[in-house]
GROMACS .gro file of C-alpha atoms in nm:
model
  454
    1MET     CA    1   1.041   5.785  -0.739
    2LEU     CA    2   1.413   5.718  -0.770
    3ILE     CA    3   1.552   5.405  -0.610
    4ASN     CA    4   1.912   5.309  -0.542
    5LEU     CA    5   1.871   5.009  -0.316
    6SER     CA    6   2.204   4.845  -0.394
    7GLN     CA    7   2.404   5.147  -0.280
    8GLN     CA    8   2.258   5.111   0.069
    9MET     CA    9   2.342   4.743   0.089
   10LYS     CA   10   2.654   4.758   0.301
   11ARG     CA   11   2.868   5.004   0.493
   12ILE     CA   12   3.222   5.082   0.396
   13ILE     CA   13   3.502   5.203   0.619
   14ALA     CA   14   3.802   5.117   0.404
   15VAL     CA   15   3.650   5.113   0.061
   16SER     CA   16   3.722   4.906  -0.246
   17VAL     CA   17   3.502   4.985  -0.542
   18THR     CA   18   3.446   4.885  -0.902
   19SER     CA   19   3.311   5.095  -1.185
   20SER     CA   20   2.957   5.035  -1.061
   21ILE     CA   21   3.063   5.166  -0.719
   22LEU     CA   22   2.823   4.964  -0.508
   23ALA     CA   23   2.841   5.034  -0.139
   24CYS     CA   24   2.922   4.676  -0.066
   25GLY     CA   25   3.244   4.651   0.133
   26LEU     CA   26   3.127   4.492   0.456
   27GLN     CA   27   3.424   4.492   0.691
   28GLY     CA   28   3.485   4.157   0.851
   29GLY     CA   29   3.709   4.076   1.142
   30THR     CA   30   3.997   3.977   0.918
   31VAL     CA   31   4.346   4.069   1.038
   32VAL     CA   32   4.570   4.152   0.743
   33PHE     CA   33   4.924   4.274   0.696
   34ALA     CA   34   4.896   4.394   0.339
   35GLU     CA   35   4.862   4.759   0.253
   36LYS     CA   36   4.506   4.799   0.132
   37PRO     CA   37   4.401   5.072  -0.109
   38VAL     CA   38   4.181   5.351   0.020
   39ILE     CA   39   3.997   5.322  -0.310
   40SER     CA   40   4.040   5.078  -0.596
   41SER     CA   41   3.820   5.158  -0.893
   42THR     CA   42   3.793   5.033  -1.249
   43THR     CA   43   3.730   5.270  -1.541
   44PRO     CA   44   3.779   5.612  -1.380
   45MET     CA   45   3.894   5.897  -1.603
   46TYR     CA   46   4.191   6.131  -1.577
   47GLY     CA   47   4.372   6.367  -1.807
   48VAL     CA   48   4.709   6.297  -1.962
   49ALA     CA   49   4.981   6.347  -1.702
   50SER     CA   50   5.290   6.554  -1.772
   51ALA     CA   51   5.544   6.373  -1.559
   52PRO     CA   52   5.879   6.195  -1.596
   53ALA     CA   53   5.864   5.842  -1.735
   54VAL     CA   54   6.016   5.572  -1.515
   55LYS     CA   55   6.096   5.209  -1.586
   56PRO     CA   56   6.003   4.910  -1.370
   57VAL     CA   57   6.274   4.772  -1.142
   58TRP     CA   58   6.170   4.423  -1.246
   59SER     CA   59   5.884   4.248  -1.424
   60LEU     CA   60   5.719   3.907  -1.403
   61PRO     CA   61   5.478   3.718  -1.634
   62LEU     CA   62   5.171   3.596  -1.445
   63ALA     CA   63   4.919   3.320  -1.507
   64LYS     CA   64   4.601   3.451  -1.669
   65PHE     CA   65   4.253   3.329  -1.578
   66ASP     CA   66   3.918   3.388  -1.743
   67GLN     CA   67   3.658   3.551  -1.520
   68ASP     CA   68   3.328   3.645  -1.682
   69GLY     CA   69   3.497   3.689  -2.018
   70ARG     CA   70   3.783   3.898  -1.882
   71ALA     CA   71   4.142   3.789  -1.821
   72ILE     CA   72   4.254   3.837  -1.459
   73THR     CA   73   4.565   3.758  -1.255
   74ALA     CA   74   4.623   3.669  -0.889
   75ALA     CA   75   4.892   3.828  -0.672
   76LEU     CA   76   4.949   3.962  -0.320
   77ALA     CA   77   5.209   4.207  -0.189
   78GLU     CA   78   5.282   4.123   0.174
   79GLU     CA   79   5.558   4.219   0.417
   80GLY     CA   80   5.806   4.309   0.145
   81ARG     CA   81   5.735   4.000  -0.063
   82LEU     CA   82   5.535   3.939  -0.378
   83PHE     CA   83   5.325   3.622  -0.397
   84ALA     CA   84   5.163   3.534  -0.729
   85LEU     CA   85   5.018   3.258  -0.943
   86VAL     CA   86   5.251   3.204  -1.238
   87ASP     CA   87   5.264   2.965  -1.535
   88GLY     CA   88   5.060   2.650  -1.477
   89GLY     CA   89   4.888   2.797  -1.171
   90GLN     CA   90   5.197   2.759  -0.951
   91LEU     CA   91   5.217   2.970  -0.636
   92ALA     CA   92   5.548   3.158  -0.637
   93ALA     CA   93   5.719   3.399  -0.397
   94TYR     CA   94   5.961   3.679  -0.487
   95ASP     CA   95   6.161   3.940  -0.302
   96GLY     CA   96   5.953   4.252  -0.347
   97THR     CA   97   6.245   4.486  -0.410
   98SER     CA   98   6.475   4.281  -0.634
   99GLY     CA   99   6.234   4.031  -0.789
  100ARG     CA  100   6.457   3.740  -0.682
  101LYS     CA  101   6.257   3.415  -0.685
  102LEU     CA  102   6.233   3.261  -0.337
  103TRP     CA  103   6.026   2.947  -0.399
  104LYS     CA  104   5.744   2.782  -0.596
  105TYR     CA  105   5.466   2.556  -0.474
  106GLY     CA  106   5.202   2.332  -0.632
  107SER     CA  107   5.026   2.378  -0.965
  108GLY     CA  108   4.679   2.422  -1.109
  109LEU     CA  109   4.565   2.673  -0.847
  110ARG     CA  110   4.265   2.902  -0.895
  111PRO     CA  111   4.289   3.284  -0.865
  112VAL     CA  112   4.173   3.297  -0.502
  113LEU     CA  113   4.449   3.392  -0.257
  114ALA     CA  114   4.469   3.519   0.101
  115TYR     CA  115   4.753   3.593   0.344
  116ASN     CA  116   4.747   3.615   0.721
  117GLN     CA  117   5.002   3.580   1.001
  118GLY     CA  118   5.275   3.431   0.784
  119SER     CA  119   5.056   3.184   0.595
  120LEU     CA  120   4.919   3.185   0.242
  121TYR     CA  121   4.585   3.029   0.156
  122GLY     CA  122   4.480   2.921  -0.192
  123LEU     CA  123   4.234   2.707  -0.383
  124THR     CA  124   4.284   2.413  -0.619
  125THR     CA  125   4.077   2.358  -0.932
  126ASP     CA  126   3.881   2.080  -0.761
  127GLY     CA  127   3.792   2.302  -0.465
  128ALA     CA  128   4.049   2.205  -0.202
  129VAL     CA  129   4.185   2.478   0.025
  130ILE     CA  130   4.562   2.482   0.076
  131ALA     CA  131   4.776   2.648   0.342
  132VAL     CA  132   5.142   2.728   0.271
  133ALA     CA  133   5.392   2.893   0.506
  134LYS     CA  134   5.563   3.208   0.379
  135ASN     CA  135   5.884   3.004   0.337
  136GLY     CA  136   5.706   2.780   0.084
  137SER     CA  137   5.648   2.473   0.304
  138LYS     CA  138   5.315   2.293   0.299
  139GLN     CA  139   5.097   2.327   0.608
  140TRP     CA  140   4.778   2.146   0.508
  141THR     CA  141   4.530   2.069   0.229
  142THR     CA  142   4.157   2.018   0.284
  143ALA     CA  143   3.917   1.898   0.014
  144ILE     CA  144   3.584   2.078   0.065
  145ARG     CA  145   3.469   2.090  -0.301
  146ALA     CA  146   3.464   2.470  -0.303
  147ASP     CA  147   3.564   2.485  -0.669
  148LYS     CA  148   3.355   2.800  -0.719
  149ALA     CA  149   3.469   2.975  -0.402
  150ASP     CA  150   3.470   3.354  -0.409
  151GLN     CA  151   3.693   3.443  -0.117
  152ILE     CA  152   3.911   3.299   0.161
  153ILE     CA  153   3.887   3.496   0.488
  154PRO     CA  154   4.119   3.420   0.783
  155VAL     CA  155   3.975   3.536   1.117
  156GLY     CA  156   4.134   3.436   1.445
  157ASP     CA  157   4.171   3.056   1.464
  158THR     CA  158   3.934   2.997   1.171
  159ILE     CA  159   3.956   3.014   0.792
  160TYR     CA  160   3.623   3.105   0.634
  161VAL     CA  161   3.548   3.037   0.268
  162THR     CA  162   3.255   3.199   0.089
  163GLN     CA  163   3.089   3.042  -0.215
  164ASN     CA  164   2.774   3.237  -0.297
  165LEU     CA  165   2.513   3.102  -0.053
  166THR     CA  166   2.754   2.860   0.118
  167LEU     CA  167   2.989   2.942   0.405
  168PHE     CA  168   3.266   2.703   0.515
  169ALA     CA  169   3.462   2.724   0.841
  170LEU     CA  170   3.800   2.547   0.873
  171GLU     CA  171   4.042   2.517   1.163
  172ARG     CA  172   4.336   2.745   1.093
  173ALA     CA  173   4.594   2.511   1.248
  174THR     CA  174   4.491   2.187   1.074
  175GLY     CA  175   4.249   2.278   0.794
  176LYS     CA  176   3.985   2.047   0.942
  177LEU     CA  177   3.633   2.138   0.832
  178LYS     CA  178   3.450   2.269   1.139
  179TRP     CA  179   3.117   2.329   0.968
  180LYS     CA  180   2.945   2.423   0.645
  181ILE     CA  181   2.612   2.594   0.594
  182THR     CA  182   2.418   2.663   0.274
  183GLU     CA  183   2.112   2.887   0.264
  184LYS     CA  184   1.882   2.681   0.042
  185GLU     CA  185   1.555   2.874   0.063
  186ASN     CA  186   1.441   3.013  -0.272
  187GLN     CA  187   1.428   3.372  -0.149
  188TYR     CA  188   1.807   3.385  -0.101
  189SER     CA  189   1.972   3.551  -0.402
  190SER     CA  190   2.338   3.606  -0.311
  191GLY     CA  191   2.572   3.614  -0.014
  192SER     CA  192   2.831   3.868   0.088
  193ASN     CA  193   3.199   3.783   0.050
  194ASP     CA  194   3.274   3.939   0.388
  195ILE     CA  195   3.192   3.842   0.743
  196ILE     CA  196   3.210   3.983   1.096
  197VAL     CA  197   3.305   3.764   1.392
  198SER     CA  198   3.240   3.882   1.747
  199LYS     CA  199   3.191   3.707   2.082
  200GLY     CA  200   3.139   3.364   1.924
  201VAL     CA  201   2.894   3.486   1.659
  202VAL     CA  202   2.954   3.499   1.283
  203LEU     CA  203   2.756   3.760   1.088
  204ARG     CA  204   2.704   3.743   0.713
  205SER     CA  205   2.474   3.946   0.489
  206TYR     CA  206   2.254   3.818   0.206
  207LEU     CA  207   2.035   3.969  -0.061
  208VAL     CA  208   1.687   3.823  -0.008
  209GLN     CA  209   1.410   3.856  -0.266
  210GLY     CA  210   1.036   3.819  -0.228
  211ALA     CA  211   0.735   4.049  -0.208
  212LEU     CA  212   0.994   4.299  -0.089
  213THR     CA  213   1.364   4.270  -0.169
  214SER     CA  214   1.628   4.379   0.078
  215ASN     CA  215   1.944   4.293   0.265
  216GLN     CA  216   1.930   4.043   0.552
  217ILE     CA  217   2.177   3.976   0.833
  218ASN     CA  218   2.224   3.611   0.934
  219ALA     CA  219   2.397   3.513   1.258
  220TYR     CA  220   2.568   3.175   1.310
  221ASP     CA  221   2.730   3.009   1.608
  222GLN     CA  222   3.105   3.034   1.555
  223ALA     CA  223   3.173   2.687   1.697
  224THR     CA  224   2.898   2.484   1.526
  225GLY     CA  225   2.760   2.692   1.238
  226LYS     CA  226   2.409   2.672   1.384
  227LYS     CA  227   2.191   2.957   1.265
  228LEU     CA  228   2.108   3.177   1.564
  229TRP     CA  229   1.888   3.443   1.408
  230THR     CA  230   1.810   3.645   1.096
  231SER     CA  231   1.708   4.008   1.058
  232PHE     CA  232   1.546   4.117   0.733
  233ALA     CA  233   1.557   4.473   0.595
  234GLN     CA  234   1.883   4.541   0.778
  235PHE     CA  235   2.191   4.654   0.592
  236SER     CA  236   2.529   4.512   0.683
  237PRO     CA  237   2.640   4.631   1.027
  238LEU     CA  238   2.794   4.971   1.077
  239LEU     CA  239   2.942   4.846   1.402
  240VAL     CA  240   2.947   4.542   1.630
  241LYS     CA  241   3.050   4.638   1.982
  242ASP     CA  242   2.982   4.529   2.341
  243GLY     CA  243   2.738   4.259   2.233
  244LEU     CA  244   2.533   4.495   2.016
  245VAL     CA  245   2.490   4.516   1.638
  246TYR     CA  246   2.428   4.860   1.487
  247SER     CA  247   2.268   4.839   1.142
  248VAL     CA  248   2.098   5.088   0.911
  249MET     CA  249   1.736   4.987   0.853
  250ASP     CA  250   1.590   4.957   0.503
  251THR     CA  251   1.282   5.182   0.519
  252PHE     CA  252   1.204   5.185   0.147
  253MET     CA  253   0.833   5.106   0.091
  254ARG     CA  254   0.797   5.063   0.466
  255GLY     CA  255   0.621   5.387   0.559
  256ASP     CA  256   0.906   5.623   0.471
  257ASP     CA  257   0.707   5.829   0.220
  258ASP     CA  258   0.771   6.190   0.328
  259SER     CA  259   0.957   6.368   0.048
  260ILE     CA  260   1.065   6.664   0.264
  261ASN     CA  261   1.125   6.535   0.615
  262ARG     CA  262   1.380   6.260   0.567
  263SER     CA  263   1.537   6.027   0.822
  264LEU     CA  264   1.787   5.746   0.861
  265HIS     CA  265   1.711   5.472   1.114
  266ILE     CA  266   1.974   5.258   1.285
  267ALA     CA  267   1.857   4.946   1.468
  268VAL     CA  268   2.042   4.827   1.777
  269LEU     CA  269   2.026   4.445   1.787
  270ASP     CA  270   2.138   4.197   2.050
  271LEU     CA  271   2.432   4.007   1.904
  272LEU     CA  272   2.334   3.671   2.056
  273THR     CA  273   1.958   3.677   1.994
  274GLY     CA  274   1.894   3.935   1.722
  275LYS     CA  275   1.634   4.098   1.947
  276LYS     CA  276   1.590   4.469   1.882
  277LYS     CA  277   1.719   4.663   2.182
  278GLY     CA  278   1.667   5.013   2.050
  279GLU     CA  279   1.661   5.243   1.750
  280ARG     CA  280   1.841   5.562   1.657
  281VAL     CA  281   1.680   5.815   1.425
  282TYR     CA  282   1.865   6.094   1.244
  283ASN     CA  283   1.644   6.358   1.078
  284TRP     CA  284   1.696   6.624   0.813
  285MET     CA  285   1.495   6.820   0.557
  286VAL     CA  286   1.532   6.835   0.179
  287GLU     CA  287   1.367   7.031  -0.101
  288PRO     CA  288   1.279   6.783  -0.377
  289GLU     CA  289   1.317   6.915  -0.731
  290VAL     CA  290   0.985   6.751  -0.818
  291PRO     CA  291   0.712   6.782  -0.552
  292GLY     CA  292   0.651   6.446  -0.387
  293GLN     CA  293   0.960   6.284  -0.534
  294ILE     CA  294   1.145   6.060  -0.288
  295GLU     CA  295   1.505   5.956  -0.348
  296PHE     CA  296   1.662   5.666  -0.160
  297GLY     CA  297   2.013   5.538  -0.108
  298GLY     CA  298   2.357   5.655  -0.213
  299ALA     CA  299   2.385   6.032  -0.174
  300ASN     CA  300   2.019   6.048  -0.073
  301GLY     CA  301   2.014   5.871   0.261
  302SER     CA  302   2.296   5.631   0.345
  303ALA     CA  303   2.581   5.634   0.595
  304PHE     CA  304   2.922   5.507   0.695
  305LEU     CA  305   3.111   5.505   1.023
  306ASN     CA  306   3.472   5.617   1.073
  307GLY     CA  307   3.569   5.572   1.437
  308ASN     CA  308   3.309   5.768   1.634
  309ASP     CA  309   3.220   5.984   1.334
  310LEU     CA  310   2.896   5.889   1.161
  311TYR     CA  311   2.866   6.044   0.815
  312ILE     CA  312   2.515   6.060   0.667
  313TYR     CA  313   2.459   6.159   0.305
  314GLN     CA  314   2.156   6.388   0.291
  315GLY     CA  315   2.107   6.477  -0.073
  316LYS     CA  316   2.271   6.814  -0.130
  317ALA     CA  317   2.444   6.795   0.209
  318VAL     CA  318   2.657   6.553   0.408
  319ALA     CA  319   2.651   6.564   0.789
  320LYS     CA  320   2.875   6.429   1.064
  321TYR     CA  321   2.736   6.308   1.397
  322ASN     CA  322   2.903   6.188   1.716
  323PHE     CA  323   2.811   5.820   1.712
  324ALA     CA  324   2.932   5.764   2.068
  325SER     CA  325   2.695   6.028   2.207
  326TYR     CA  326   2.350   5.981   2.055
  327THR     CA  327   2.058   6.196   2.162
  328PRO     CA  328   1.713   6.190   1.998
  329ASN     CA  329   1.672   6.478   1.753
  330GLY     CA  330   2.040   6.559   1.802
  331LYS     CA  331   2.213   6.805   1.575
  332ALA     CA  332   2.501   6.731   1.343
  333VAL     CA  333   2.848   6.813   1.472
  334GLN     CA  334   2.943   6.942   1.128
  335LYS     CA  335   2.771   6.977   0.793
  336TRP     CA  336   2.891   7.051   0.440
  337ASN     CA  337   2.737   7.124   0.103
  338ALA     CA  338   2.771   6.804  -0.096
  339PRO     CA  339   2.850   6.760  -0.466
  340ASN     CA  340   2.542   6.738  -0.687
  341PRO     CA  341   2.391   6.395  -0.606
  342LYS     CA  342   2.282   6.361  -0.968
  343GLU     CA  343   2.646   6.388  -1.078
  344TYR     CA  344   2.849   6.232  -0.795
  345GLN     CA  345   2.810   5.924  -0.581
  346PRO     CA  346   2.978   5.879  -0.242
  347LEU     CA  347   3.263   5.631  -0.200
  348TYR     CA  348   3.188   5.587   0.172
  349SER     CA  349   3.538   5.685   0.274
  350ILE     CA  350   3.720   5.976   0.433
  351TYR     CA  351   4.093   6.002   0.377
  352GLY     CA  352   4.336   6.277   0.465
  353GLY     CA  353   4.046   6.490   0.586
  354LYS     CA  354   3.868   6.452   0.253
  355LEU     CA  355   3.538   6.281   0.176
  356LEU     CA  356   3.568   6.089  -0.150
  357TYR     CA  357   3.318   6.085  -0.437
  358GLN     CA  358   3.311   5.955  -0.794
  359SER     CA  359   3.148   6.107  -1.099
  360PHE     CA  360   2.858   5.927  -1.269
  361ARG     CA  361   2.954   6.091  -1.599
  362ASP     CA  362   3.323   6.009  -1.632
  363ASN     CA  363   3.406   5.826  -1.306
  364SER     CA  364   3.661   6.091  -1.207
  365ILE     CA  365   3.741   6.139  -0.838
  366LEU     CA  366   3.621   6.435  -0.631
  367ALA     CA  367   3.755   6.505  -0.282
  368LEU     CA  368   3.554   6.724  -0.041
  369LYS     CA  369   3.782   6.890   0.217
  370THR     CA  370   3.619   6.871   0.559
  371THR     CA  371   3.822   7.165   0.689
  372SER     CA  372   3.685   7.413   0.437
  373GLY     CA  373   3.415   7.245   0.228
  374GLN     CA  374   3.628   7.297  -0.083
  375GLU     CA  375   3.581   7.049  -0.367
  376ILE     CA  376   3.899   6.922  -0.530
  377HIS     CA  377   3.852   6.784  -0.880
  378PHE     CA  378   4.121   6.557  -1.019
  379PRO     CA  379   4.207   6.587  -1.391
  380SER     CA  380   3.963   6.433  -1.636
  381GLY     CA  381   3.946   6.381  -2.008
  382ILE     CA  382   4.033   6.027  -2.119
  383SER     CA  383   3.933   5.673  -2.024
  384PRO     CA  384   4.179   5.466  -1.824
  385VAL     CA  385   4.081   5.138  -1.671
  386GLN     CA  386   4.196   5.134  -1.308
  387THR     CA  387   4.254   5.379  -1.022
  388ASP     CA  388   4.408   5.299  -0.681
  389LEU     CA  389   4.487   5.520  -0.383
  390PHE     CA  390   4.762   5.424  -0.137
  391ALA     CA  391   4.914   5.660   0.121
  392ASN     CA  392   4.974   5.985  -0.073
  393GLY     CA  393   4.983   5.819  -0.415
  394LEU     CA  394   4.693   5.811  -0.660
  395PHE     CA  395   4.772   5.563  -0.938
  396VAL     CA  396   4.573   5.594  -1.259
  397ALA     CA  397   4.600   5.333  -1.537
  398ARG     CA  398   4.498   5.454  -1.880
  399ALA     CA  399   4.362   5.259  -2.175
  400ASP     CA  400   4.679   5.325  -2.377
  401GLY     CA  401   4.881   5.113  -2.132
  402THR     CA  402   5.025   5.400  -1.927
  403LEU     CA  403   4.999   5.427  -1.549
  404ASP     CA  404   5.020   5.781  -1.411
  405ALA     CA  405   5.110   5.850  -1.047
  406TYR     CA  406   4.967   6.161  -0.879
  407ASN     CA  407   5.041   6.327  -0.547
  408PHE     CA  408   4.703   6.299  -0.374
  409ALA     CA  409   4.763   6.605  -0.154
  410THR     CA  410   4.860   6.837  -0.440
  411THR     CA  411   4.691   6.656  -0.736
  412LYS     CA  412   5.017   6.703  -0.930
  413PRO     CA  413   5.151   6.423  -1.155
  414VAL     CA  414   5.472   6.263  -1.024
  415PHE     CA  415   5.569   5.994  -1.276
  416SER     CA  416   5.432   5.763  -1.543
  417VAL     CA  417   5.503   5.402  -1.642
  418LYS     CA  418   5.438   5.253  -1.985
  419THR     CA  419   5.330   4.888  -1.970
  420GLY     CA  420   5.235   4.804  -2.328
  421SER     CA  421   4.883   4.683  -2.249
  422GLY     CA  422   4.557   4.859  -2.170
  423GLU     CA  423   4.427   4.570  -1.955
  424PHE     CA  424   4.494   4.637  -1.586
  425ASP     CA  425   4.423   4.460  -1.260
  426PRO     CA  426   4.428   4.654  -0.930
  427THR     CA  427   4.769   4.789  -0.834
  428LEU     CA  428   4.938   4.639  -0.526
  429LYS     CA  429   5.167   4.809  -0.273
  430SER     CA  430   5.408   4.701  -0.001
  431GLY     CA  431   5.648   4.947   0.161
  432ASP     CA  432   5.803   5.176  -0.100
  433MET     CA  433   5.713   4.953  -0.396
  434ILE     CA  434   5.401   4.932  -0.612
  435TYR     CA  435   5.322   4.639  -0.838
  436VAL     CA  436   5.138   4.724  -1.158
  437ARG     CA  437   4.957   4.437  -1.329
  438SER     CA  438   4.895   4.490  -1.698
  439GLY     CA  439   4.827   4.245  -1.981
  440GLY     CA  440   4.926   3.947  -1.767
  441THR     CA  441   5.260   4.096  -1.658
  442LEU     CA  442   5.351   4.241  -1.319
  443HIS     CA  443   5.579   4.547  -1.313
  444ALA     CA  444   5.754   4.647  -0.988
  445VAL     CA  445   5.811   5.023  -0.947
  446LYS     CA  446   5.994   5.200  -0.663
  447LEU     CA  447   5.807   5.498  -0.519
  448PRO     CA  448   5.949   5.837  -0.427
  449ALA     CA  449   5.918   5.926  -0.059
  450THR     CA  450   5.651   6.189  -0.135
  451LEU     CA  451   5.403   5.914  -0.227
  452THR     CA  452   5.470   5.667   0.054
  453LYS     CA  453   5.354   5.878   0.349
  454SER     CA  454   4.990   5.964   0.415
   0.00000   0.00000   0.00000
């Protein structure tokens, strides 16, 4: 029996993935102004591009931080500006086009940054959260001892901070700590770095271990942090709407032992109480290569939601259902032959009419055209270290220190940039500029119009 529990853990609408490509991008209620990558993946593989070499418009040395034995940097591209941690952990702002320095603030900051509605949020080495206006003026500082915080998440009038099993909630206007909750029971293993906030309820997912290990949804009162309910064996919500939570159920080792007649179950939970209000079941048939073999998760029984389109991966097929119009035993609206599930894993994203996959063998990208079912394979052959997709630009950083830019629609190389280092962080984008981070230096590159429009 093949098991891929982690790939079912969370749904992804706008996906960000690492080389392990876990389906773990729970979408919270965060409002952001940055341009987010459709995919952002470490260690994919592409062939050598034959394209004109371009030089950066400007470059900037960044502060380097150790994270699990790897050097990382911290920067954000927002509203035509570049915000970054530079020498000594100072927060600095630059004009995104010219590189002109606008201001600097503080020192000794950790590589945890967030931006929302004209404010920047950061973290000091002793775990205080800071808020700085985009003009560089201080707004507030709050000491909450979150020195190991993973992420800062602005939502509405609240700033949430995740630190493994602890969740902090701060007032956006003043920084005052509203509440803090830590899940202390031994069965809790880890907490998601994303949250959903709806109708006064905060939802966060955890990995819970015991006789059976699975994902669990916890609900907290937005005003007080009081735990309202928990629901075990429920993956992170596909959707929260009209007071209902829609979540794929974990059926592994829970009676789902038919190797031919497969199904995906979606629970409908009351947002305020967690009470189960209903259940949706989507059925399909497979032909296992080995009689009796059951495969779970990833390409073999997981889903993501894009608007009203529910995509369910069904082994050698992928099917689309109308989520807004469910009927028991309903048929798929559309169905395609899927890439070999032993060779490709889904990236839980559709972009430009293409479902995105990544190769297990070399981590190259495959795009499945939903208009024709055609598979588009991007070049492969060598080992770069980072791939990012923005608008119509696919940016591939290679181990020799070169970043190649491809036209996503045509797969043709457009330009390349030599950085001098094979260590890359995810590429950033704002407007018609991308910011390539390599070896502790940020390089600003102007994009041609063909890559800036989806």
